[in-house]
Short mmCIF file of C-alpha atoms and ligand atoms in Angstrom, two decimals:
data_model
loop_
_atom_site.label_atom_id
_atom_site.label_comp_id
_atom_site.label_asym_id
_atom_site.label_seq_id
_atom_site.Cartn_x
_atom_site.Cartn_y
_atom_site.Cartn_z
CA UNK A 1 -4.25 -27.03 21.13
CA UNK A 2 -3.10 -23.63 19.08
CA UNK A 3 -4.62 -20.94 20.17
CA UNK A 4 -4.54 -17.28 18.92
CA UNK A 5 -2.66 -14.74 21.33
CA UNK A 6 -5.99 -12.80 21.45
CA UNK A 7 -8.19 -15.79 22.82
CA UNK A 8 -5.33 -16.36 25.38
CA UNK A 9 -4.74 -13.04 26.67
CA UNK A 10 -9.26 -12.76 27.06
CA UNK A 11 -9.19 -15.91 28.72
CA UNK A 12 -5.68 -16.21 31.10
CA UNK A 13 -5.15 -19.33 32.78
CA UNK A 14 -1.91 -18.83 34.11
CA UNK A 15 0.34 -22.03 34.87
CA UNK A 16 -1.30 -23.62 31.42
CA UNK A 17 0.34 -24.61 28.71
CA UNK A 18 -0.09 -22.94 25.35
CA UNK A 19 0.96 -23.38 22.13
CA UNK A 20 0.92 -20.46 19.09
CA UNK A 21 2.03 -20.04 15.96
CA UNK A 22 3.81 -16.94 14.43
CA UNK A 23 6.38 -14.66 13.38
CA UNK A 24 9.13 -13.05 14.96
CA UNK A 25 8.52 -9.50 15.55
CA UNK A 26 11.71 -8.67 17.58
CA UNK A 27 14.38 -10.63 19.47
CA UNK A 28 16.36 -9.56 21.72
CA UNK A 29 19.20 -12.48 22.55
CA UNK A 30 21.22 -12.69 25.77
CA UNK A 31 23.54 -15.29 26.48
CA UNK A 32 21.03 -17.58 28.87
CA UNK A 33 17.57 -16.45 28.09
CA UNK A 34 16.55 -15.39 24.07
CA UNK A 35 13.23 -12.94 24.91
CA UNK A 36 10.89 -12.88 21.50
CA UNK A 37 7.81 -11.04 20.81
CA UNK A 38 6.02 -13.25 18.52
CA UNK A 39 2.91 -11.84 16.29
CA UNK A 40 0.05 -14.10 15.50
CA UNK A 41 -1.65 -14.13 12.06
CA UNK A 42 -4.41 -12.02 13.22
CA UNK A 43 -1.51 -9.21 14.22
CA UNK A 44 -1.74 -9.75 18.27
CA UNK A 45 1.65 -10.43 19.90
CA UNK A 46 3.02 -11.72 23.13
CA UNK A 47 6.49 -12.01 24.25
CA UNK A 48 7.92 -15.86 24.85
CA UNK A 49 11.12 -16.51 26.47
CA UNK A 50 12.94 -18.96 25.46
CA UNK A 51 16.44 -20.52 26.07
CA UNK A 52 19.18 -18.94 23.88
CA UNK A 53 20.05 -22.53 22.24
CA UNK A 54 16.66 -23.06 20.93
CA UNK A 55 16.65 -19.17 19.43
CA UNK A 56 19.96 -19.03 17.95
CA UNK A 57 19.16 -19.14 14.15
CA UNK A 58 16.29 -16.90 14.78
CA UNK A 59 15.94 -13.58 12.41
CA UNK A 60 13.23 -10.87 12.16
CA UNK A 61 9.97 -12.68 10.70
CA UNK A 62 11.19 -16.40 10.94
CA UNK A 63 7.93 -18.39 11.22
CA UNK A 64 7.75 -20.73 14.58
CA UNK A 65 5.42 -22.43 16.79
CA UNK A 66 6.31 -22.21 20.40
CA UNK A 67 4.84 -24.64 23.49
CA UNK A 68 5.32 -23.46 26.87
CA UNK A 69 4.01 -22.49 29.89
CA UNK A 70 1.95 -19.39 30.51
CA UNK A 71 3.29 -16.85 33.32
CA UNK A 72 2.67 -13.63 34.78
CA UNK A 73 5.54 -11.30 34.74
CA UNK A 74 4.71 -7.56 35.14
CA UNK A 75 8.20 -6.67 33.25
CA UNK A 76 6.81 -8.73 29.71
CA UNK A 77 6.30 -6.00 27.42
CA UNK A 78 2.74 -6.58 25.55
CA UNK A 79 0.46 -7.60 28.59
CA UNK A 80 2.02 -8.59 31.39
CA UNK A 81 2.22 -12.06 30.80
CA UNK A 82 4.96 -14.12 28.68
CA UNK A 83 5.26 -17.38 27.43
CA UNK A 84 8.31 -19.50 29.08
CA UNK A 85 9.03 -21.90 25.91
CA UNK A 86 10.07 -25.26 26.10
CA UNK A 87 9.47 -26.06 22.57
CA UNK A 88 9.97 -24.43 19.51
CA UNK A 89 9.16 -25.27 15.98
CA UNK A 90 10.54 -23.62 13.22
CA UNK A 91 8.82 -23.43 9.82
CA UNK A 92 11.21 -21.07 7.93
CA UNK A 93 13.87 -19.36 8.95
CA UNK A 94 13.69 -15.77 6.98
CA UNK A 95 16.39 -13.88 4.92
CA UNK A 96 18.79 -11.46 7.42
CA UNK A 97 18.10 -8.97 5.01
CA UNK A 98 13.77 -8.23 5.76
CA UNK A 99 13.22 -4.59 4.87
CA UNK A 100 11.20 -3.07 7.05
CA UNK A 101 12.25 -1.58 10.15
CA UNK A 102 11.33 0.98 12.84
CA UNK A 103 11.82 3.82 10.34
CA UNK A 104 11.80 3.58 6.91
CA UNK A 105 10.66 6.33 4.47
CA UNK A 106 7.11 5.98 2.94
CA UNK A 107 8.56 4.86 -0.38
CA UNK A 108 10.09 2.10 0.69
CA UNK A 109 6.62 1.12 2.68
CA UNK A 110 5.15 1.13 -0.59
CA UNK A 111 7.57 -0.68 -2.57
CA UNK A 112 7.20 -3.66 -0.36
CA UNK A 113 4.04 -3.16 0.74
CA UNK A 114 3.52 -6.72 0.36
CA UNK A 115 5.64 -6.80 3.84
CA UNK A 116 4.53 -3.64 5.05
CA UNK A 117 0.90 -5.80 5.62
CA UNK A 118 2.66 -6.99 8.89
CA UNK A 119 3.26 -3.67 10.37
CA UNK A 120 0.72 -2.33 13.19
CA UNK A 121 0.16 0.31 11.29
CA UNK A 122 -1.24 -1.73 8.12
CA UNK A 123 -2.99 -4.49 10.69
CA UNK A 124 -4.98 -1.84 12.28
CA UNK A 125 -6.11 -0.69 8.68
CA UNK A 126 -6.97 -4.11 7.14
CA UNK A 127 -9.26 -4.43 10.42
CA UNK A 128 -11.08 -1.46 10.00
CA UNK A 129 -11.25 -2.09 6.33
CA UNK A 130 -12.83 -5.14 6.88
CA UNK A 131 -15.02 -4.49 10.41
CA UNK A 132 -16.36 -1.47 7.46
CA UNK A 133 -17.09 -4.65 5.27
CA UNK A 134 -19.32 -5.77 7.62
CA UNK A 135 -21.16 -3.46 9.54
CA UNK A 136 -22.47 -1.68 5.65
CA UNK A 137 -23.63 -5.14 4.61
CA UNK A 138 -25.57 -5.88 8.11
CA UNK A 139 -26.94 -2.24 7.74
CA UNK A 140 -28.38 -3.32 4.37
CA UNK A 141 -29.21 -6.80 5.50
CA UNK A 142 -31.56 -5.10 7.98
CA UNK A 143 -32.69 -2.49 5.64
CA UNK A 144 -34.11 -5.26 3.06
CA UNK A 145 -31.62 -4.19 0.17
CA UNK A 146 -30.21 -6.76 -1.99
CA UNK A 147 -27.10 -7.52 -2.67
CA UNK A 148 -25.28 -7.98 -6.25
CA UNK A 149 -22.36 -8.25 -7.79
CA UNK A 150 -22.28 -6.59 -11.20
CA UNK A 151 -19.88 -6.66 -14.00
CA UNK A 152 -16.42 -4.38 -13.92
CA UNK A 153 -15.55 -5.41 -17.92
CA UNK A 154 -18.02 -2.88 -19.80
CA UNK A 155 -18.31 -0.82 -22.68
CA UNK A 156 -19.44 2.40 -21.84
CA UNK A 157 -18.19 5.70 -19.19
CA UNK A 158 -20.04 6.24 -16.51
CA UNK A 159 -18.21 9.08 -15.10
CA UNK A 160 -16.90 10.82 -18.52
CA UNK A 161 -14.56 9.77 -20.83
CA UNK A 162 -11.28 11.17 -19.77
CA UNK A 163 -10.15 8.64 -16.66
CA UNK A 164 -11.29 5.41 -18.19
CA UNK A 165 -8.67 2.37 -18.42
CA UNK A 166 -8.73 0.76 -21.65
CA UNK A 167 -8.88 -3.19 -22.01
CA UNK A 168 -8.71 -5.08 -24.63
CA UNK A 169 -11.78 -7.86 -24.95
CA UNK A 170 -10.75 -10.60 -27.60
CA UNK A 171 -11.13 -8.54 -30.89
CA UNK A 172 -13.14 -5.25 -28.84
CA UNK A 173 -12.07 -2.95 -26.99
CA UNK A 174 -13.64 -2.97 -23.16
CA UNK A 175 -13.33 -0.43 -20.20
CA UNK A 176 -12.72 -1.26 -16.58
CA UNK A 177 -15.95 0.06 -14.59
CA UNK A 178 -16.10 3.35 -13.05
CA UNK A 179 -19.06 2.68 -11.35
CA UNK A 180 -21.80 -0.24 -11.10
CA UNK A 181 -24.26 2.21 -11.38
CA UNK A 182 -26.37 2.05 -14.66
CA UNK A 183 -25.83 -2.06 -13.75
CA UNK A 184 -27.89 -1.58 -10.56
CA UNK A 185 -30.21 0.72 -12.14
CA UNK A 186 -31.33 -2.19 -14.46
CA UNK A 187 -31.35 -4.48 -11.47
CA UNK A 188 -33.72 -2.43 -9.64
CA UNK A 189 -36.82 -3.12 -11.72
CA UNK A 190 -37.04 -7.08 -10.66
CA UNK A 191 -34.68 -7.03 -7.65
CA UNK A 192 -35.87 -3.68 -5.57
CA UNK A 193 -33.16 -1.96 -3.44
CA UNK A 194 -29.91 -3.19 -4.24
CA UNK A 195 -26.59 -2.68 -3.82
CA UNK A 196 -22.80 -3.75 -4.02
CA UNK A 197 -19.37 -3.22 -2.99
CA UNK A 198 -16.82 -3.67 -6.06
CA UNK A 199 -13.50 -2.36 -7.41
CA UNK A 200 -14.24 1.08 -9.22
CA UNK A 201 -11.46 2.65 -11.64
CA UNK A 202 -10.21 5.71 -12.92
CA UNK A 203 -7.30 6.80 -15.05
CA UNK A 204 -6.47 9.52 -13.04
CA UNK A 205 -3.99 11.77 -14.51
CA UNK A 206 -3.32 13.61 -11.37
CA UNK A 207 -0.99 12.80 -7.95
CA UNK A 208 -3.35 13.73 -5.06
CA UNK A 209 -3.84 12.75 -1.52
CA UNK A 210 -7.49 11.49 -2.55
CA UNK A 211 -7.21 9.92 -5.83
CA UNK A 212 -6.72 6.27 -6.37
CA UNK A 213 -6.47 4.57 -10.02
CA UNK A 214 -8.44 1.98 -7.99
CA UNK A 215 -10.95 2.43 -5.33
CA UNK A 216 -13.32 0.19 -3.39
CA UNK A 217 -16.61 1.75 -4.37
CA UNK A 218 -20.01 1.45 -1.96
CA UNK A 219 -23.20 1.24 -4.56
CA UNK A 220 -26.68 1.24 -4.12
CA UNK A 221 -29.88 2.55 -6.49
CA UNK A 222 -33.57 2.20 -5.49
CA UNK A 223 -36.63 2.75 -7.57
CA UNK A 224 -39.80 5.23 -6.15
CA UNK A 225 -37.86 7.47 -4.13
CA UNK A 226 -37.33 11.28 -4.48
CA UNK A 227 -33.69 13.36 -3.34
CA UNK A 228 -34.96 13.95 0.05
CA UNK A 229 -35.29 10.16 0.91
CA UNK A 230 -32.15 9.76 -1.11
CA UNK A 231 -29.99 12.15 1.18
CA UNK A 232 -31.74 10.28 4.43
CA UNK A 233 -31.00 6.90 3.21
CA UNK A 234 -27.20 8.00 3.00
CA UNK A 235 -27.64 10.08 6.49
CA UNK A 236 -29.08 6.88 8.12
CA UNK A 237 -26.20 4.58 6.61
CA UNK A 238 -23.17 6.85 7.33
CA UNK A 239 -24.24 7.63 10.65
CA UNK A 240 -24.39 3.65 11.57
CA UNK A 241 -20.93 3.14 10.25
CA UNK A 242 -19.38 5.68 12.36
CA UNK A 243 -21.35 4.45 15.35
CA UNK A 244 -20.38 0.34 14.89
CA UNK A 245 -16.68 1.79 14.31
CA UNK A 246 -16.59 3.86 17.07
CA UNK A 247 -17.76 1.75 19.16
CA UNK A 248 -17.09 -1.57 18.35
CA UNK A 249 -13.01 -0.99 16.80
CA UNK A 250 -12.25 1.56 19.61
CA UNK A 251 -8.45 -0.16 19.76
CA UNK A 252 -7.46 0.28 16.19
CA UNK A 253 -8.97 3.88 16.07
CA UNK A 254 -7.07 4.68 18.90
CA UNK A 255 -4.19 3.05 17.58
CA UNK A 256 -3.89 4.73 14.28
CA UNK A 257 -4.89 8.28 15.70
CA UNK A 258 -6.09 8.94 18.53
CA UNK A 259 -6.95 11.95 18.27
CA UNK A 260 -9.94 11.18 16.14
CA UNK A 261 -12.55 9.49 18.70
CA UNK A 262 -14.02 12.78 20.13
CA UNK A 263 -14.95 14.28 16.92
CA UNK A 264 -16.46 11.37 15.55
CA UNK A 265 -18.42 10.92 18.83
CA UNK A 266 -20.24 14.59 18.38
CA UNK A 267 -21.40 13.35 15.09
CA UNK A 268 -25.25 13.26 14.70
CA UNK A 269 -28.13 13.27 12.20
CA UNK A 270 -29.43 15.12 10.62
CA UNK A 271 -26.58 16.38 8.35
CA UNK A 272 -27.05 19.68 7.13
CA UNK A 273 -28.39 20.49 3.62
CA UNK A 274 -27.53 23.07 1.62
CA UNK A 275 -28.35 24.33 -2.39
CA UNK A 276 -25.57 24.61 -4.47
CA UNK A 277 -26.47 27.95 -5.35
CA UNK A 278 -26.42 28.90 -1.36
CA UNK A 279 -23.38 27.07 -1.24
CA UNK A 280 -21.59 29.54 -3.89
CA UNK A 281 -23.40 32.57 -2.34
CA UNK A 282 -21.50 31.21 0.99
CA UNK A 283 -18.20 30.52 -0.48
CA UNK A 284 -18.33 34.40 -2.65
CA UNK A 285 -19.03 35.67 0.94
CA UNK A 286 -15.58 33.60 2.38
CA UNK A 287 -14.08 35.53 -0.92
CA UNK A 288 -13.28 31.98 -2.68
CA UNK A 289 -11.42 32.19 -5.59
CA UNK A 290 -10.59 29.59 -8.84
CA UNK A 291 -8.53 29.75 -11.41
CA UNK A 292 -9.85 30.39 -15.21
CA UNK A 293 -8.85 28.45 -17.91
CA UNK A 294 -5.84 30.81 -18.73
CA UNK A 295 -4.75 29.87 -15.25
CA UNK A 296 -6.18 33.38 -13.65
CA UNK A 297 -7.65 33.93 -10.10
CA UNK A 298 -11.51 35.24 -10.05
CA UNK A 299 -14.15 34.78 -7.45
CA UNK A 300 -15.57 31.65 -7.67
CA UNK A 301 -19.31 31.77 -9.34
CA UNK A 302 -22.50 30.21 -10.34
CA UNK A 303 -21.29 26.87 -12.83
CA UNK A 304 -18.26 26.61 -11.28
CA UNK A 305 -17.48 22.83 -10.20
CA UNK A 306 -16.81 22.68 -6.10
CA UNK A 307 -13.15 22.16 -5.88
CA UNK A 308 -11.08 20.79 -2.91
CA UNK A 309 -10.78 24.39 -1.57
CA UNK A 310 -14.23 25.46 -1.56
CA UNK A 311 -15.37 21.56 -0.09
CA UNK A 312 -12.59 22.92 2.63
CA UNK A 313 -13.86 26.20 3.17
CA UNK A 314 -17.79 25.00 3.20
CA UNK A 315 -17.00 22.09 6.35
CA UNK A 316 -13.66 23.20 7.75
CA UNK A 317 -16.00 24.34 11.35
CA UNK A 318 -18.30 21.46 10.56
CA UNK A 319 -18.56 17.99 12.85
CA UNK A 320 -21.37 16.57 10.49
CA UNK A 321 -20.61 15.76 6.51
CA UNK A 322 -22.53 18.14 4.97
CA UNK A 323 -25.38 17.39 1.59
CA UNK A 324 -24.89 19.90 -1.28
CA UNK A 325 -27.90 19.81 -3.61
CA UNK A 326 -29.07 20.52 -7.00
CA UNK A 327 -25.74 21.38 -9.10
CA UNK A 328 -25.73 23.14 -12.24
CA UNK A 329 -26.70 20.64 -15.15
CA UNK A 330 -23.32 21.35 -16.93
CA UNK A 331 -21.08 20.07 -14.26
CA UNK A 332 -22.77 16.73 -13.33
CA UNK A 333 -23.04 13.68 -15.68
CA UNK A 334 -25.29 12.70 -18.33
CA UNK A 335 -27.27 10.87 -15.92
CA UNK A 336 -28.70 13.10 -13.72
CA UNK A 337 -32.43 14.16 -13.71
CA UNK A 338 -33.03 17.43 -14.40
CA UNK A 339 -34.64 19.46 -11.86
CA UNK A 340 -38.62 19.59 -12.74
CA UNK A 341 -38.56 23.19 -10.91
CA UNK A 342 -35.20 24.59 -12.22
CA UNK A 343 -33.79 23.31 -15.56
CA UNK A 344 -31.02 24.57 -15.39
CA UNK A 345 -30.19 22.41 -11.86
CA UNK A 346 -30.03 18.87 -11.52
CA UNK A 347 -31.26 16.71 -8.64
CA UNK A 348 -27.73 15.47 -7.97
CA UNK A 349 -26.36 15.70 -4.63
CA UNK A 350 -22.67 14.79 -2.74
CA UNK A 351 -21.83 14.29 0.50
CA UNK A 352 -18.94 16.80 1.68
CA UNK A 353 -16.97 15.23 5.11
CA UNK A 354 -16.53 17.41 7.83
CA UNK A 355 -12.93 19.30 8.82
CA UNK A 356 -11.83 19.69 4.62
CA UNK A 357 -11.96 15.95 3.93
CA UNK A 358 -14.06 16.91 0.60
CA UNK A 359 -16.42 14.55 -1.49
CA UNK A 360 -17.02 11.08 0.31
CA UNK A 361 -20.16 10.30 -1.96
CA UNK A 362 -22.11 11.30 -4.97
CA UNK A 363 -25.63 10.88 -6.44
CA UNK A 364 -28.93 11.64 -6.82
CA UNK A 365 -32.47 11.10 -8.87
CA UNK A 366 -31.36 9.59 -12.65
CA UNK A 367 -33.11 11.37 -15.49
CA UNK A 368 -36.01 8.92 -16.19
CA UNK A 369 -37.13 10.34 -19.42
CA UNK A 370 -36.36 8.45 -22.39
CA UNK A 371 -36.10 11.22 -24.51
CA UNK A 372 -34.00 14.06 -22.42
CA UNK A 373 -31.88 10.72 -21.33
CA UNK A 374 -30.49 9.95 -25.28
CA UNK A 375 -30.25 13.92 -26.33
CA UNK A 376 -27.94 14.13 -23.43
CA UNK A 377 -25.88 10.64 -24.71
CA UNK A 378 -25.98 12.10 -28.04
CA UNK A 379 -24.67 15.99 -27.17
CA UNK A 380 -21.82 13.97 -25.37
CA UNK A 381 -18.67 12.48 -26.40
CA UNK A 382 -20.33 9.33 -25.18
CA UNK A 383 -20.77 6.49 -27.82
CA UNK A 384 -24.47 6.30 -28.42
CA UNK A 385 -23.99 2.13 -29.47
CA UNK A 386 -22.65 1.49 -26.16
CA UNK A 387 -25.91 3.25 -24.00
CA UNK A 388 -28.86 1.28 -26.02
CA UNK A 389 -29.37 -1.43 -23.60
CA UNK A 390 -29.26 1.41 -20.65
CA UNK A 391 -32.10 3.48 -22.74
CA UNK A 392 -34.48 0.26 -22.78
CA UNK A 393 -34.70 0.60 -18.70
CA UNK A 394 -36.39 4.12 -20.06
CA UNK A 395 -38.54 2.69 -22.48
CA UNK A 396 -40.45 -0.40 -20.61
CA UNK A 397 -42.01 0.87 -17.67
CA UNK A 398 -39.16 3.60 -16.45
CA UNK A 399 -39.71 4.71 -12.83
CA UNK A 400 -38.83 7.47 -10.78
CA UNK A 401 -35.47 6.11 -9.35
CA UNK A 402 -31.96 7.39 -7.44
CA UNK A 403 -28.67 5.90 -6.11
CA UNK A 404 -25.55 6.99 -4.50
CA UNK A 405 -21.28 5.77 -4.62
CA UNK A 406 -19.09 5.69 -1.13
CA UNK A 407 -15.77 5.70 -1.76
CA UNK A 408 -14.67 3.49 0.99
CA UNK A 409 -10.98 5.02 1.58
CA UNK A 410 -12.27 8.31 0.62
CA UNK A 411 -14.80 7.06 3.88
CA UNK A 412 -12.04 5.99 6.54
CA UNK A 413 -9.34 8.70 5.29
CA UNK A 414 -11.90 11.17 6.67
CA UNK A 415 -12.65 8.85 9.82
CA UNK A 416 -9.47 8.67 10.59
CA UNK A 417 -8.02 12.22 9.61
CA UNK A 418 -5.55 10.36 7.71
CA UNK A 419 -3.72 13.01 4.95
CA UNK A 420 -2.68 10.44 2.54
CA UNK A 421 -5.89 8.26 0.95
CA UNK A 422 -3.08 5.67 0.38
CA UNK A 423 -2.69 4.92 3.87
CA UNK A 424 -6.10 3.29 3.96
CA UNK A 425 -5.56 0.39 1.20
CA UNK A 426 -3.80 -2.31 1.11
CA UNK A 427 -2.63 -2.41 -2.36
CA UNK A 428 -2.89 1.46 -3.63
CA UNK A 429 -3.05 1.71 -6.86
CA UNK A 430 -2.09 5.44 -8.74
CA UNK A 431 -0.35 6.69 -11.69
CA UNK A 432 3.25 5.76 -10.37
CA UNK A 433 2.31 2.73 -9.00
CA UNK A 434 1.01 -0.55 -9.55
CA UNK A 435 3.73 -3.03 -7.87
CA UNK A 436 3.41 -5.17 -6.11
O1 4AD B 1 -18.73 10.93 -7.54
P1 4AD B 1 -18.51 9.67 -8.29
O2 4AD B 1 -17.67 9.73 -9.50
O3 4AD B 1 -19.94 9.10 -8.60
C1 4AD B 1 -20.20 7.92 -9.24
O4 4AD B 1 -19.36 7.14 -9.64
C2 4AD B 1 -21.66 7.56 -9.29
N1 4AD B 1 -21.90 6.85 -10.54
C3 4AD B 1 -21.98 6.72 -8.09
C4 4AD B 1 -23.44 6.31 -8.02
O5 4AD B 1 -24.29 7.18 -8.01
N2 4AD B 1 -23.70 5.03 -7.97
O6 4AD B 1 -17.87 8.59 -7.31
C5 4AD B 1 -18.54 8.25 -6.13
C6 4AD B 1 -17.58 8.31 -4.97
C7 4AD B 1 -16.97 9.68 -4.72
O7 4AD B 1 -17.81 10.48 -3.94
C8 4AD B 1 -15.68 9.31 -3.99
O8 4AD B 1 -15.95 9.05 -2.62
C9 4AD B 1 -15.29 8.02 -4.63
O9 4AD B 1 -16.44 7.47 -5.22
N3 4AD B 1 -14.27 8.24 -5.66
C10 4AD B 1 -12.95 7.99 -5.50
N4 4AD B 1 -12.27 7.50 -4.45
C11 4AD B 1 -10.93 7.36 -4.61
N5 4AD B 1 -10.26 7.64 -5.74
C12 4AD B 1 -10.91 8.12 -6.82
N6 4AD B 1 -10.25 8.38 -7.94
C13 4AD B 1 -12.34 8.30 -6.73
N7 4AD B 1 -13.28 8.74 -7.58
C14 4AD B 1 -14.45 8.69 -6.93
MG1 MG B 2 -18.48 12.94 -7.57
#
């Protein structure tokens, strides 16, 4: 029977015979004796050694399936045990000329990132991307929230105008989503909690190490609740993720840093909370400065949008993320309810990551009056046309309602202390790149 090289190496039976099927992930050929280290489709290996005859047409990332019998040799690299082959299949017999090797600069990673999938580095990620996957959607399972899958073709900005991607839709022009959001606020009126996990995209015009042109974006709105239960909905969830990960994908944390396991083990709820305004008070205090729109340096004040330095300088001693509350109006979207207690502050809030990883999440109450809802479309450059479907959730039986967005790689580039948001998707997508 084939077996994975995981489910042999948990359950040794030394003396049997196995049979796996693979790749070659490095050969090393002597004149008797060929020794292999073959790499399953689930990115285990196990060295098989096999005689030189059967091996000789062998290259880097041939595809085979070896038979043989299963020994214990404390010199096999990868375990301790090897496979002595007395069989081999060969499906395909791969190009000399494969591309990746032990060093290779991060450009040429990315231009054939489509191989780079098989490196440890890239297995390790597309585990934790998926072990993420599922320990959100069994925290929501058990949480009663629904989930949906709304549309990503639309017609209207969610997030402002200036980083949509244009599409065109038969004889109209359409918008890729930038968020699911005013979708599962219409959802929440006959389906309760609910939430998704799609594609989100923006046309971002700038190279960072946190911006992707496409991003796997972590959505949920539910009606009747105010900020506070907003902020510990996102406490509870966030603090469950890092526990499942830590606990239960302890190898590929370890194996992409390990430095990272200790820190995320001190994390605990609650998270603090703090104003805006005593945010700003804190950063004048650390002498944080922006830059003006004629490009000069002043202290950073009251209005001004948090920027990657201040998130720094706010949770660079911090093990928890950290909730900032009630922004300024002017610097949050169109959506956002306006503070019943301070009108010129909106009940908006983000979630900062600890150590200078910045903004993992945003959101907060949605404005439920019709009225303040449709002057703020209209003293936009939004296109009124486009919202009237979202203003009818505001004019039959509106309810006091809130929501949040996870950027998943913004997520495990914090988890993992990773500098490069890149390095935690498969396929990144940015202005320079969108091949292969
Ligand atoms: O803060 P944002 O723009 O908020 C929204 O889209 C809300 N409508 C979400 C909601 O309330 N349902 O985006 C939410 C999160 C950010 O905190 C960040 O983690 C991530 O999405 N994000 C990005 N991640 C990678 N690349 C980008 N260009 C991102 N833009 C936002
Ligand atoms: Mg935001």
């Amino acid at each position: 029977m084939i077996k994975r090289i995981h489910d042999i190496k948990n359950d040794i039976t030394v003396d049997s015979i196995v049979c796996i099927r693979g790749w070659v992930h490095r050969i090393r050929k002597q004149k008797e004796k060929s020794f292999i280290i073959i790499r399953d489709d689930r990115g285990d290996v196990i060295q098989a050694v096999c005689p030189s005859n059967l091996a000789k047409n062998l290259t880097i990332e041939s595809s085979v399936e070896v038979k043989g019998r299963l020994v214990k040799d404390p010199r096999a690299i990868e375990g301790g045990y090897e496979i002595k082959v007395n069989n081999l299949m060969v499906y395909n017999i791969a190009n000399i000329d494969y591309p990746i090797g032990e060093y290779q600069s991060d450009e040429i990673l990315l231009d054939f990132r489509h191989l780079t999938l098989r490196t440890r580095k890239m297995i390790n990620v597309g585990k934790l991307r998926s072990s993420f996957l599922r320990y959100a959607r069994e925290w929501f399972q058990k949480e009663n929230w629904m989930e949906v899958t709304p549309p990503l073709l639309v017609k209207g900005a969610v997030e402002g105008g200036s980083t949509l991607f244009e599409v065109k839709y038969f004889d109209e022009t359409a918008y890729l989503s930038q968020s699911s959001q005013l979708y599962l606020e219409s959802m929440i009126y006959s389906l309760g909690p609910v939430w998704s996990i799609s594609n989100s995209f923006r046309a971002e015009k700038s190279r960072t190490v946190r911006h992707l042109a496409e991003f796997s974006h972590l959505e949920a709105e539910i009606p009747w609740i105010d900020l506070s239960d907003l902020i510990t909905i996102q406490e509870n969830l966030i603090y469950s993720l890092v526990k499942n990960l830590i606990e239960l994908n302890r190898r590929e944390i370890e194996f992409l840093n390990k430095d990272v396991l200790g820190k995320l083990k001190s994390i605990s709820t609650p998270f603090e909370k703090i104003k805006y305004e005593k945010a700003i008070d804190r950063l004048r205090s650390l002498d944080c400065k922006v830059r003006d729109e004629e490009g000069y340096e002043r202290a950073i004040e009251w209005g001004d949008d948090l920027n990657i330095e201040s998130e720094r300088e706010l949770t660079k001693n911090a093990t928890n993320p950290i909730f900032v509350t009630e922004y300024p109006v002017g610097i949050k979207p169109f959506y956002v309810k306006q503070n019943p207690s301070d009108e010129n502050t909106g009940l908006a809030v983000d979630l900062l990551a600890p150590f200078g990883y910045g903004e993992i999440a945003g959101g907060g109450i949605r404005e439920d009056d019709l009225t303040k809802l449709s002057n703020k479309i209209k003293n936009s450059d939004l296109k009124i046309d486009s919202y009237s479907w979202y203003l009818d959730l505001r004019k039959y039986g509106s309810v006091p309602h809130g929501g949040f967005g996870l950027g998943v790689e913004r997520f495990l580039r914090w988890i993992l202390n990773f500098e490069d948001i890149k390095d935690v998707v498969l396929f990144p997508r940015t202005m320079s790149r969108i091949l292969p």
